[in-house]
Amino acid sequence: MEKFTVHTGRAVPLRYSNVDTDQIIPAVYLKRVSRTGFEDGLFAAWRANDPEFVLNKPEFEGGTVLIAGSDFGTGSSREHAVWALQDYGFKAVLAPRYADIFRGNSLKGGLLTVVLDEQVIERLWDMVEADPATEVTVDLERREVRAPGIAESFELDDYTRWRLREGLDDIALTLRHTEEIDAFEARRASWSPVTQ
Amino acid sequence: MARTMAEKVWAEHVVRRAEGEPDLLYIDLHLVHEVTSPQAFEGLRLANRPVRRPDLTIATEDHNVPTENILAPIADPVSRTQIDTLRKNCSDFGVRLHPMGDIDQGIVHVVGPQLGLTQPGMTVVCGDSHTSTHGAFGALAFGIGTSQVEHVLATQTLPMTPFKTMAVTVNGSLNEGVTAKDIILAVIARIGTGGGQGYVIEYRGEAIRELSMEARMTVCNMSIEAGARAGMIAPDDTTFAYIKGRPHAPQGADWDAAVAHWQSLGTDDGAAYDHEVVIDAADLSPFVTWGTNPGQGVALDGAVPAPEDFASPAQRASTEKALAYMGLQAGTPMRDIRVDTVFLGSCTNGRIEDLRAAAEVIKGRKVADDVRMLVVPGSMRVKEQAADEGLDAVFRAAGAEWREAGCSMCLGMNPDQLKPGERSASTSNRNFEGRQGKGGRTHLVSPLVAAATAVRGTLSSPADL
């Protein structure tokens, strides 16, 4: 996993709330067995059908910070949603609230999902729409989002922050505790079901 | 100290707890399907890691399954590759797989319970958000992403931060014609698609206690549509009777020990929830969705709402967008909405009781001329049982299509899809834009409403027939 410390880039304002993972990447793109190359599936239906959709506007091309409405990433657990955002070039998402599974997936995979107040999101939307060249900084070191005239701190637990900054693989971390897993298994009820 | 069921099950599975870190939680059962697992197995290969507990892992094929000609090679080469990849992965890593053509193949959330693998007090995960289904047994069951699938395969654990707890209490008894699906659609409309975020919901109260095991699975299944990772119902005699005698149920002295333990799992008197919602069963009636998320629902007796019916600007905007996508006018009575397709199936409503309930309505009647009805059993066992009971003949005689087991029209990953602009009444769980096929329009309904709608061609309840 790539380390995340501080990222500065242009932003893409997505003025929708309740964006489900079926919109982020439709099911038809989930048939692949690879781990990369999902950028073509990102918001595929909206990109194909709506010329006014924000990712179809040349002025927002190359944006790396997605600014979305509340309840971003609801629905299906597909981690492909995170991969599609990353493959397209996004490094961070800012929104007032996320669906739990999506948030978990994003923080596992190094896509920093930041929770900001609805009013701050509104101000960022207005600012970025007025000037698409506006740069937004997402600073994990200081847990702060900055843009011209805005410096908003955000919350993220120390453990997750440490993992993201170090780019650490969760599995390797857990495997350090194999003895504790062995001990737990030794005390499981004998009637616990097995599949084979 | 008095504890909730979710807290008890959590505590029993903590492998390691350390200050400033998430708990390391043991996973009792890992369900696997073809869509969210390929990259996880690939990760194991790259790191040269084995599956730690193949004996706590089971796989089935469901999302890509063509429900016609199930034994023929899949025509879509990309779907076929995904299925072949699962087969190779299961073979290479020693995981039990029920492939197409096997009598135990079916939707992963139908297969686990019917084999008796889902039991009270367990932790159950799957790379699928509808894993919440298994909470109907008093298990802590939740969907995970592919990174976590790999983590469970490698370690049989997950680092997790505890959920908050919410009680949804449904007092009193349901009226005739009102089902588990109507309960959960009403709950989602009440608390919203984000209302359960961060929570595990425990469903309780008389109306929940009176539900069969299969109906309880319908309720817990759609917890995720309220934003909750997991839903749970305390195990009771209904639960034990369902599990007893199934292939993986404990036997003899083990059964007694297991039941004694399971009986200790219910929430203690006086335990506090972080949030409580109370619903009166008498207020519930057949419920259907009008919009493009599962919270956009209304009683079948009601009408399509207008954007100005909502207080917040965000809700007004999303209502406007939903009405445009759905091709609906505000104020239209729900019963006037005409459908092209009726889909009976999915992990929400593809079990034997769902098929029985719909067959009872449709028996001796005909599917309306301009309507196509797909009946898709949730598993091959369900299909077999339905055939033994003659339900297949009832559906066929009515003009419905009787299919093989799979996820089918719940999501657009297999040949069963809506065409652009087509409208369905569907017993599945999501009415998102394009969910059932590009440009398709979905109304979520119960099996009873699905059957009555198939006959009349417009959204209907059996009472309308």
XYZ file of C-alpha atoms in Angstrom:
661
model
C 0.000 0.000 0.000
C 1.232 3.474 -0.893
C 2.004 5.705 2.083
C -0.252 8.697 2.662
C 1.135 11.777 4.338
C 0.085 15.021 2.667
C -1.671 15.320 -0.681
C -2.376 18.473 -2.663
C -4.409 18.436 -5.843
C -7.352 19.858 -7.711
C -10.811 18.808 -6.606
C -13.943 17.432 -8.263
C -17.275 18.580 -6.796
C -19.854 15.764 -6.821
C -23.033 17.441 -5.631
C -24.972 14.244 -4.932
C -25.831 12.610 -1.647
C -26.485 8.902 -1.185
C -24.154 7.837 -3.978
C -24.285 4.026 -3.852
C -21.477 1.716 -4.932
C -23.596 0.529 -7.888
C -23.195 4.091 -9.231
C -19.500 4.294 -8.341
C -18.947 1.122 -10.361
C -21.792 -0.854 -11.977
C -21.920 -4.621 -11.433
C -20.907 -5.460 -14.966
C -17.355 -4.258 -14.200
C -17.133 -6.610 -11.225
C -16.632 -9.674 -13.368
C -12.927 -9.045 -13.734
C -10.427 -11.011 -11.708
C -7.643 -8.426 -11.839
C -6.836 -5.870 -9.161
C -6.186 -2.901 -11.469
C -7.678 -1.162 -14.481
C -11.110 -0.283 -13.045
C -10.965 3.404 -14.033
C -13.244 2.808 -17.044
C -16.012 1.601 -14.724
C -15.959 4.639 -12.433
C -19.411 6.309 -12.506
C -19.798 4.569 -15.885
C -23.554 5.152 -16.291
C -23.420 8.849 -15.399
C -20.344 9.428 -17.550
C -22.019 7.712 -20.493
C -25.473 9.257 -20.219
C -25.074 12.728 -18.756
C -22.876 15.254 -20.623
C -23.252 17.596 -17.645
C -21.842 15.027 -15.216
C -18.896 16.544 -13.420
C -16.329 14.035 -14.684
C -17.341 14.898 -18.259
C -16.351 18.518 -17.775
C -12.846 19.242 -19.074
C -12.202 21.818 -16.358
C -12.266 19.071 -13.713
C -9.997 16.697 -15.573
C -7.071 15.504 -13.513
C -8.718 16.206 -10.158
C -7.459 13.993 -7.338
C -9.729 14.983 -4.432
C -13.408 14.041 -4.719
C -15.829 16.209 -2.734
C -19.110 14.341 -2.289
C -22.423 14.658 -0.476
C -23.591 12.711 2.546
C -23.799 8.909 2.741
C -21.227 8.306 0.050
C -20.641 4.632 -0.827
C -23.860 3.014 0.397
C -24.982 -0.437 -0.716
C -22.844 -3.254 -2.008
C -19.560 -4.151 -0.274
C -17.644 -4.168 -3.571
C -14.095 -2.937 -2.909
C -13.978 -2.350 -6.663
C -15.546 1.030 -5.812
C -12.364 2.023 -4.000
C -10.152 0.564 -6.723
C -12.084 2.430 -9.435
C -11.668 5.748 -7.606
C -7.956 5.113 -7.101
C -7.356 3.845 -10.641
C -9.058 6.983 -11.964
C -6.589 9.042 -9.973
C -8.373 9.998 -6.752
C -6.235 10.060 -3.621
C -8.825 11.314 -1.139
C -12.578 11.787 -0.751
C -14.195 14.491 1.385
C -17.831 14.021 2.482
C -20.060 14.620 5.532
C -20.738 10.889 6.016
C -19.880 7.508 4.483
C -21.398 4.053 4.451
C -19.470 1.830 6.851
C -18.258 -0.881 4.492
C -17.069 1.601 1.878
C -15.217 3.615 4.505
C -13.541 0.496 5.865
C -12.522 -0.614 2.389
C -11.119 2.804 1.512
C -8.965 3.060 4.610
C -7.673 -0.491 4.094
C -6.634 0.376 0.576
C -5.040 3.770 1.172
C -7.809 5.996 -0.221
C -8.187 8.598 2.512
C -11.874 9.262 3.227
C -12.227 12.399 5.304
C -15.376 13.396 7.190
C -16.091 17.129 7.056
C -19.047 19.204 8.135
C -21.807 19.675 5.566
C -21.219 23.463 5.604
C -17.533 22.990 4.868
C -18.374 20.675 1.988
C -20.786 23.318 0.643
C -18.085 25.993 0.840
C -15.593 23.727 -0.923
C -18.135 22.924 -3.645
C -18.807 26.615 -4.245
C -15.123 27.466 -4.273
C -14.107 24.664 -6.629
C -16.997 25.318 -9.002
C -16.117 29.020 -9.117
C -12.475 28.194 -9.819
C -11.745 24.606 -10.879
C -8.012 25.291 -10.600
C -8.362 25.626 -6.811
C -5.990 23.329 -4.999
C -7.076 21.390 -1.929
C -4.617 19.908 0.518
C -5.428 16.830 2.572
C -2.880 16.642 5.362
C -2.897 13.397 7.294
C 0.078 14.496 9.414
C -1.913 17.374 10.895
C -5.340 15.836 10.249
C -6.345 18.943 8.381
C -7.939 19.889 5.045
C -6.791 23.196 3.571
C -8.002 25.331 0.701
C -7.864 29.110 0.195
C -9.518 30.553 3.313
C -10.272 27.124 4.767
C -8.347 25.109 7.334
C -10.547 22.402 8.798
C -9.294 19.685 11.097
C -10.757 16.206 10.784
C -10.863 13.139 12.978
C -9.187 9.850 12.268
C -8.155 7.362 14.918
C -4.432 7.100 15.670
C -4.196 3.457 14.621
C -5.638 3.991 11.147
C -3.575 7.134 10.693
C -0.415 5.257 11.629
C -1.241 2.419 9.190
C -1.903 4.847 6.328
C 1.228 6.901 6.996
C 3.395 3.792 7.084
C 1.531 2.114 4.215
C 1.250 -1.056 6.333
C -0.390 -4.297 5.265
C -3.028 -5.369 7.812
C -2.381 -9.050 7.272
C 1.302 -8.804 8.120
C 0.347 -6.907 11.287
C -2.135 -9.589 12.324
C 0.280 -12.421 11.594
C 2.518 -11.011 14.338
C -0.171 -12.309 16.716
C -0.386 -15.877 15.432
C 0.248 -17.311 18.895
C -2.795 -15.511 20.243
C -4.908 -16.845 17.366
C -3.629 -20.370 18.100
C -4.558 -19.950 21.760
C -8.032 -18.702 20.880
C -8.618 -21.656 18.572
C -7.627 -24.056 21.323
C -10.496 -22.817 23.486
C -13.292 -22.728 20.893
C -16.318 -24.942 21.634
C -15.859 -28.462 20.306
C -19.276 -28.331 18.622
C -18.462 -25.292 16.500
C -19.355 -26.287 12.928
C -16.753 -27.067 10.276
C -17.324 -27.120 6.534
C -15.256 -30.223 5.803
C -23.061 -5.711 33.896
C -26.101 -6.174 31.661
C -25.057 -6.620 28.035
C -26.736 -6.716 24.650
C -26.558 -9.799 22.450
C -24.178 -8.090 20.029
C -21.818 -7.189 22.875
C -21.844 -10.778 24.166
C -21.078 -12.315 20.788
C -18.361 -9.732 20.188
C -16.743 -10.378 23.568
C -16.691 -14.129 22.953
C -14.654 -13.628 19.783
C -11.952 -11.219 20.884
C -8.592 -12.842 20.181
C -6.590 -9.839 21.232
C -7.398 -6.463 22.717
C -4.788 -3.731 23.063
C -5.027 -0.069 23.932
C -5.247 2.146 20.883
C -5.823 -0.729 18.441
C -8.965 -2.293 16.990
C -9.974 -5.618 18.561
C -8.777 -8.681 16.722
C -11.962 -10.687 16.205
C -12.126 -14.416 15.437
C -14.306 -15.435 12.482
C -16.237 -18.705 12.813
C -17.520 -18.980 9.272
C -16.306 -17.409 6.032
C -18.613 -17.618 3.024
C -17.048 -17.058 -0.377
C -18.428 -16.377 -3.849
C -16.879 -15.666 -7.217
C -17.142 -11.865 -7.389
C -15.275 -10.522 -4.357
C -12.713 -13.302 -3.898
C -10.402 -13.498 -6.962
C -8.167 -10.602 -5.934
C -8.034 -11.954 -2.369
C -6.771 -15.370 -3.440
C -4.314 -13.648 -5.777
C -3.031 -11.671 -2.791
C -2.424 -14.907 -0.886
C -0.494 -16.338 -3.827
C 1.694 -13.250 -4.149
C 2.563 -13.366 -0.455
C 2.892 -17.158 -0.455
C 0.268 -17.515 2.284
C -2.090 -20.489 2.749
C -5.767 -20.345 3.787
C -5.493 -20.717 7.540
C -8.794 -22.550 8.090
C -10.262 -24.067 4.919
C -12.508 -26.034 7.270
C -14.245 -22.793 8.326
C -14.629 -21.630 4.735
C -17.185 -22.537 2.076
C -17.746 -21.253 -1.435
C -20.612 -21.231 -3.909
C -21.335 -19.714 -7.304
C -24.195 -17.240 -7.410
C -23.794 -13.704 -8.861
C -22.778 -14.690 -12.419
C -24.998 -17.761 -12.700
C -27.206 -17.900 -15.805
C -30.507 -19.230 -14.472
C -31.306 -20.898 -17.791
C -29.150 -23.732 -19.145
C -27.148 -23.753 -15.928
C -25.128 -26.748 -17.055
C -24.013 -25.211 -20.355
C -20.748 -23.228 -20.389
C -21.416 -19.567 -19.558
C -21.690 -17.602 -22.797
C -20.160 -14.389 -21.438
C -16.391 -15.044 -21.433
C -15.744 -12.570 -18.601
C -18.307 -14.235 -16.331
C -16.954 -17.621 -17.280
C -13.413 -16.569 -16.363
C -14.616 -15.396 -12.966
C -16.322 -18.744 -12.296
C -13.293 -20.690 -13.543
C -11.062 -18.570 -11.321
C -13.143 -19.442 -8.250
C -12.961 -23.129 -9.115
C -9.182 -23.004 -9.496
C -8.757 -20.999 -6.296
C -10.903 -23.397 -4.268
C -9.045 -26.360 -5.667
C -5.594 -24.811 -5.097
C -6.379 -23.680 -1.541
C -8.516 -26.628 -0.410
C -11.807 -24.749 -0.024
C -15.123 -26.623 -0.309
C -17.074 -25.348 -3.325
C -20.636 -25.918 -4.516
C -20.460 -25.171 -8.237
C -23.310 -24.854 -10.715
C -24.966 -28.207 -11.146
C -24.356 -29.200 -7.508
C -27.458 -29.756 -5.367
C -26.024 -27.478 -2.649
C -25.297 -24.606 -5.061
C -27.235 -21.390 -4.600
C -27.052 -17.877 -3.257
C -24.414 -17.832 -0.554
C -26.848 -16.468 2.082
C -29.393 -19.186 1.359
C -26.815 -21.986 1.302
C -25.161 -21.270 4.689
C -28.348 -21.474 6.752
C -29.823 -24.411 4.878
C -26.673 -26.488 5.513
C -26.913 -25.666 9.219
C -23.549 -23.876 9.081
C -25.039 -20.627 10.349
C -25.637 -20.979 14.071
C -26.351 -18.621 16.989
C -23.478 -16.772 18.599
C -21.126 -17.184 15.646
C -19.218 -14.550 13.747
C -19.980 -14.907 10.042
C -18.458 -12.866 7.232
C -18.616 -12.801 3.456
C -17.490 -10.393 0.765
C -21.102 -9.381 0.307
C -23.090 -6.745 2.143
C -26.136 -9.023 2.573
C -24.190 -11.207 4.978
C -26.364 -9.449 7.552
C -28.936 -12.158 6.664
C -27.259 -14.646 9.001
C -27.907 -12.412 11.999
C -31.423 -13.867 12.025
C -29.896 -16.760 14.003
C -28.321 -14.520 16.623
C -24.988 -14.580 14.816
C -22.883 -11.446 14.365
C -22.723 -11.444 10.580
C -21.480 -8.662 8.361
C -20.261 -7.933 4.853
C -16.614 -7.182 4.147
C -14.500 -5.948 1.254
C -11.973 -7.954 -0.711
C -8.985 -6.832 1.406
C -10.805 -8.215 4.420
C -11.677 -11.417 2.550
C -7.946 -11.901 2.047
C -7.338 -11.064 5.694
C -9.822 -13.681 6.887
C -8.495 -16.298 4.479
C -4.962 -15.692 5.778
C -5.656 -15.295 9.500
C -9.289 -16.310 10.266
C -9.546 -12.979 12.083
C -10.382 -9.349 11.400
C -9.241 -6.194 13.177
C -12.531 -4.464 14.006
C -13.766 -1.517 16.024
C -16.914 -2.382 18.027
C -20.302 -1.417 16.584
C -22.776 0.736 18.429
C -26.055 -1.006 19.268
C -29.568 -0.129 18.144
C -32.820 -1.827 19.133
C -35.701 -1.860 16.670
C -38.724 -3.124 18.572
C -41.844 -4.104 16.643
C -44.700 -4.367 19.123
C -47.939 -6.263 18.538
C -48.812 -8.649 15.717
C -48.731 -8.073 11.963
C -52.008 -7.690 10.118
C -53.050 -10.225 7.476
C -51.098 -9.732 4.257
C -48.251 -7.861 5.957
C -44.873 -9.587 5.826
C -41.288 -9.393 7.039
C -40.416 -7.472 3.873
C -42.953 -4.788 4.765
C -41.450 -4.515 8.256
C -37.953 -3.912 6.983
C -38.975 -1.563 4.159
C -40.906 0.484 6.712
C -37.920 0.488 9.092
C -35.612 1.738 6.325
C -38.082 4.451 5.286
C -38.307 5.478 8.941
C -34.618 5.658 9.875
C -33.214 6.314 6.376
C -30.513 4.605 4.340
C -27.871 6.059 6.633
C -29.765 5.695 9.912
C -28.028 2.480 10.879
C -24.487 3.560 10.054
C -22.062 2.360 12.713
C -24.703 0.214 14.399
C -25.679 -3.387 14.674
C -29.471 -3.479 14.802
C -31.202 -5.940 17.111
C -34.797 -6.611 16.041
C -37.087 -7.494 18.927
C -40.676 -7.390 20.057
C -43.709 -9.596 19.590
C -43.994 -9.245 15.812
C -40.362 -10.332 15.384
C -40.761 -13.274 17.773
C -43.770 -14.421 15.745
C -41.780 -14.520 12.489
C -40.502 -17.793 11.056
C -36.737 -18.238 10.625
C -36.975 -17.457 6.923
C -38.948 -14.272 7.543
C -36.360 -13.242 10.148
C -33.679 -13.683 7.490
C -35.598 -11.296 5.217
C -35.587 -8.655 7.963
C -31.902 -9.027 8.854
C -30.915 -9.239 5.170
C -31.902 -5.636 4.518
C -30.262 -4.164 7.633
C -27.534 -2.972 5.284
C -30.133 -0.983 3.343
C -30.618 1.008 6.544
C -26.858 1.514 6.681
C -26.247 -1.070 9.437
C -23.466 -3.594 8.916
C -25.383 -6.242 10.844
C -28.847 -7.112 12.094
C -29.548 -9.656 14.821
C -32.478 -11.509 16.341
C -32.135 -13.388 19.624
C -32.183 -17.162 19.133
C -35.248 -18.964 20.487
C -37.167 -22.218 19.961
C -37.984 -21.166 16.385
C -34.237 -20.880 15.721
C -33.359 -24.171 17.379
C -36.132 -26.046 15.541
C -34.858 -24.688 12.221
C -31.252 -25.748 12.854
C -31.904 -29.167 14.406
C -31.154 -32.049 12.070
C -29.478 -29.971 9.375
C -26.230 -31.431 7.973
C -23.879 -29.306 10.112
C -26.020 -28.966 13.237
C -24.531 -30.289 16.480
C -25.804 -33.715 17.494
C -26.450 -35.643 20.718
C -24.726 -34.206 23.771
C -23.194 -31.498 21.591
C -26.688 -30.316 20.644
C -27.645 -29.914 24.310
C -24.435 -28.054 25.082
C -24.911 -25.809 22.083
C -28.537 -24.975 22.916
C -27.607 -24.203 26.517
C -25.026 -21.753 25.242
C -27.321 -20.263 22.622
C -29.975 -19.609 25.260
C -27.510 -17.428 27.154
C -26.937 -15.092 24.205
C -30.065 -12.917 24.339
C -29.784 -9.344 25.545
C -29.833 -9.101 29.339
C -32.690 -7.310 31.063
C -31.648 -3.741 31.678
C -28.937 -3.669 29.022
C -28.732 -0.289 27.331
C -28.721 0.284 23.579
C -27.098 3.332 22.042
C -30.295 4.020 20.118
C -33.863 2.670 20.172
C -36.668 2.701 17.616
C -40.169 1.453 18.394
C -42.706 0.480 15.748
C -46.290 -0.663 16.168
C -47.001 -3.691 13.958
C -50.631 -2.610 13.618
C -49.463 0.504 11.733
C -47.740 -1.558 9.037
C -49.250 -2.431 5.673
C -47.827 -3.672 2.357
C -44.933 -1.367 1.544
C -43.290 -0.599 -1.807
C -40.528 1.715 -3.015
C -41.043 4.534 -5.518
C -37.475 5.884 -5.808
C -33.878 4.884 -6.356
C -32.787 4.006 -2.866
C -34.471 1.578 -0.453
C -35.433 4.370 1.928
C -37.650 5.921 -0.740
C -40.687 3.816 0.086
C -44.347 4.327 0.831
C -47.396 2.230 1.720
C -48.967 0.569 -1.320
C -52.086 2.536 -0.364
C -50.139 5.762 -0.833
C -48.963 7.834 -3.768
C -45.683 8.918 -5.317
C -44.433 11.844 -3.209
C -43.423 15.260 -4.534
C -40.017 16.861 -3.934
C -41.695 19.601 -1.881
C -42.986 16.962 0.568
C -39.462 16.821 2.003
C -37.859 19.294 4.357
C -34.179 19.150 3.469
C -32.815 20.516 0.171
C -30.729 17.360 -0.265
C -33.836 15.169 0.006
C -35.776 17.384 -2.373
C -32.950 17.143 -4.887
C -32.657 13.372 -4.567
C -36.453 12.994 -4.899
C -36.426 15.061 -8.077
C -33.593 12.993 -9.499
C -35.295 9.729 -8.492
C -38.644 10.677 -10.043
C -36.913 11.618 -13.291
C -35.029 8.328 -13.395
C -38.098 6.297 -12.454
C -40.309 8.119 -14.971
C -42.932 8.861 -12.308
C -45.223 11.824 -11.644
C -45.685 13.046 -8.078
C -49.166 12.234 -6.799
C -49.634 9.073 -8.876
C -51.295 6.392 -6.726
C -48.822 3.522 -6.275
C -51.512 1.076 -7.426
C -51.651 2.806 -10.841
C -48.017 2.000 -11.610
C -47.765 -0.570 -14.375
C -44.801 -2.995 -14.532
C -43.216 -5.066 -17.314
C -41.448 -7.572 -15.134
C -41.954 -9.299 -11.800
C -38.916 -10.861 -10.145
C -39.429 -13.330 -7.306
C -36.120 -14.440 -5.805
C -32.804 -13.180 -4.264
C -31.175 -13.605 -0.858
C -33.952 -11.417 0.522
C -36.958 -13.404 -0.688
C -35.802 -16.518 -2.552
C -36.448 -19.127 0.140
C -39.126 -21.821 0.188
C -41.619 -19.839 2.292
C -41.376 -16.931 -0.135
C -42.138 -19.223 -3.050
C -45.016 -20.833 -1.137
C -46.546 -17.473 -0.259
C -46.396 -16.253 -3.854
C -47.665 -19.576 -5.243
C -50.657 -19.424 -2.910
C -51.616 -16.062 -4.430
C -50.987 -17.003 -8.030
C -52.522 -20.491 -7.931
C -55.301 -20.814 -10.503
C -54.574 -17.321 -11.881
C -52.588 -16.059 -14.836
C -49.685 -13.650 -15.116
C -50.997 -10.598 -17.009
C -50.410 -10.717 -20.763
C -47.837 -7.962 -20.997
C -45.937 -9.004 -17.878
C -42.983 -11.356 -17.618
C -42.557 -13.114 -14.270
C -39.284 -14.749 -13.269
C -39.316 -17.173 -10.345
C -35.779 -17.913 -9.215
C -35.264 -20.200 -6.211
C -32.472 -19.060 -3.887
C -30.766 -22.448 -4.009
C -31.015 -25.765 -5.801
C -32.336 -27.287 -2.558
C -35.108 -24.707 -2.506
C -35.826 -25.516 -6.134
C -35.977 -29.220 -5.364
C -38.274 -28.718 -2.389
C -40.542 -26.395 -4.360
C -40.797 -29.011 -7.095
C -41.644 -31.677 -4.483
C -44.475 -29.446 -3.309
C -45.681 -28.806 -6.853
C -44.957 -25.063 -6.686
C -43.069 -25.133 -9.990
C -46.226 -26.408 -11.688
C -48.278 -23.613 -10.114
C -45.911 -20.932 -11.412
C -45.589 -22.520 -14.852
C -49.360 -22.907 -15.207
C -49.732 -19.205 -14.432
C -47.282 -18.370 -17.208
C -44.252 -17.552 -15.055
C -40.719 -18.647 -15.919
C -39.269 -21.213 -13.519
C -35.496 -20.892 -13.276
C -32.350 -22.375 -11.740
C -30.803 -20.988 -8.542
C -28.734 -17.809 -8.497
C -28.712 -14.083 -7.772
C -30.472 -13.541 -11.099
C -32.218 -10.214 -11.588
C -31.225 -8.804 -8.206
C -28.183 -7.332 -9.911
C -26.958 -6.908 -13.456
C -24.154 -9.466 -13.503
C -25.849 -12.305 -15.375
C -28.226 -12.586 -18.327
C -31.351 -11.787 -16.234
C -31.652 -8.020 -16.635
C -34.162 -5.287 -17.308
C -33.871 -3.394 -20.578
C -33.572 0.407 -20.497
C -36.877 1.926 -19.378
C -38.381 -1.381 -18.234
C -40.056 -1.405 -14.853
C -40.076 -4.219 -12.337
C -41.745 -5.232 -9.133
C -38.912 -7.069 -7.439
C -38.590 -9.000 -4.187
C -34.874 -8.165 -4.097
C -33.178 -5.572 -1.917
C -31.915 -2.640 -4.001
C -33.661 -0.209 -6.321
C -30.536 1.763 -7.217
C -30.273 3.255 -10.706
C -29.278 0.516 -13.122
C -29.182 -2.165 -10.448
C -31.293 -4.638 -12.425
C -29.867 -3.602 -15.794
C -28.877 -0.331 -17.404
C -31.830 2.083 -17.358
C -34.074 -0.407 -15.521
C -36.592 0.865 -12.945
C -37.142 -1.130 -9.778
C -39.930 -1.188 -7.200
C -39.042 -3.279 -4.159
C -41.955 -5.391 -2.908
C -42.813 -8.455 -0.810
C -43.474 -11.867 -2.418
C -47.220 -11.370 -1.840
C -47.232 -8.018 -3.618
C -45.011 -9.474 -6.367
C -47.490 -12.267 -7.063
C -50.555 -9.998 -7.032
C -48.729 -7.483 -9.243
C -47.890 -10.213 -11.752
C -51.583 -11.034 -12.057
C -52.898 -7.480 -12.343
C -49.955 -5.881 -14.127
C -50.003 -2.922 -11.737
C -48.587 -2.726 -8.207
C -51.150 -4.668 -6.145
C -51.680 -6.684 -3.006
C -53.505 -10.030 -2.825
C -56.487 -8.140 -1.373
C -56.891 -6.412 -4.755
C -57.459 -9.696 -6.587
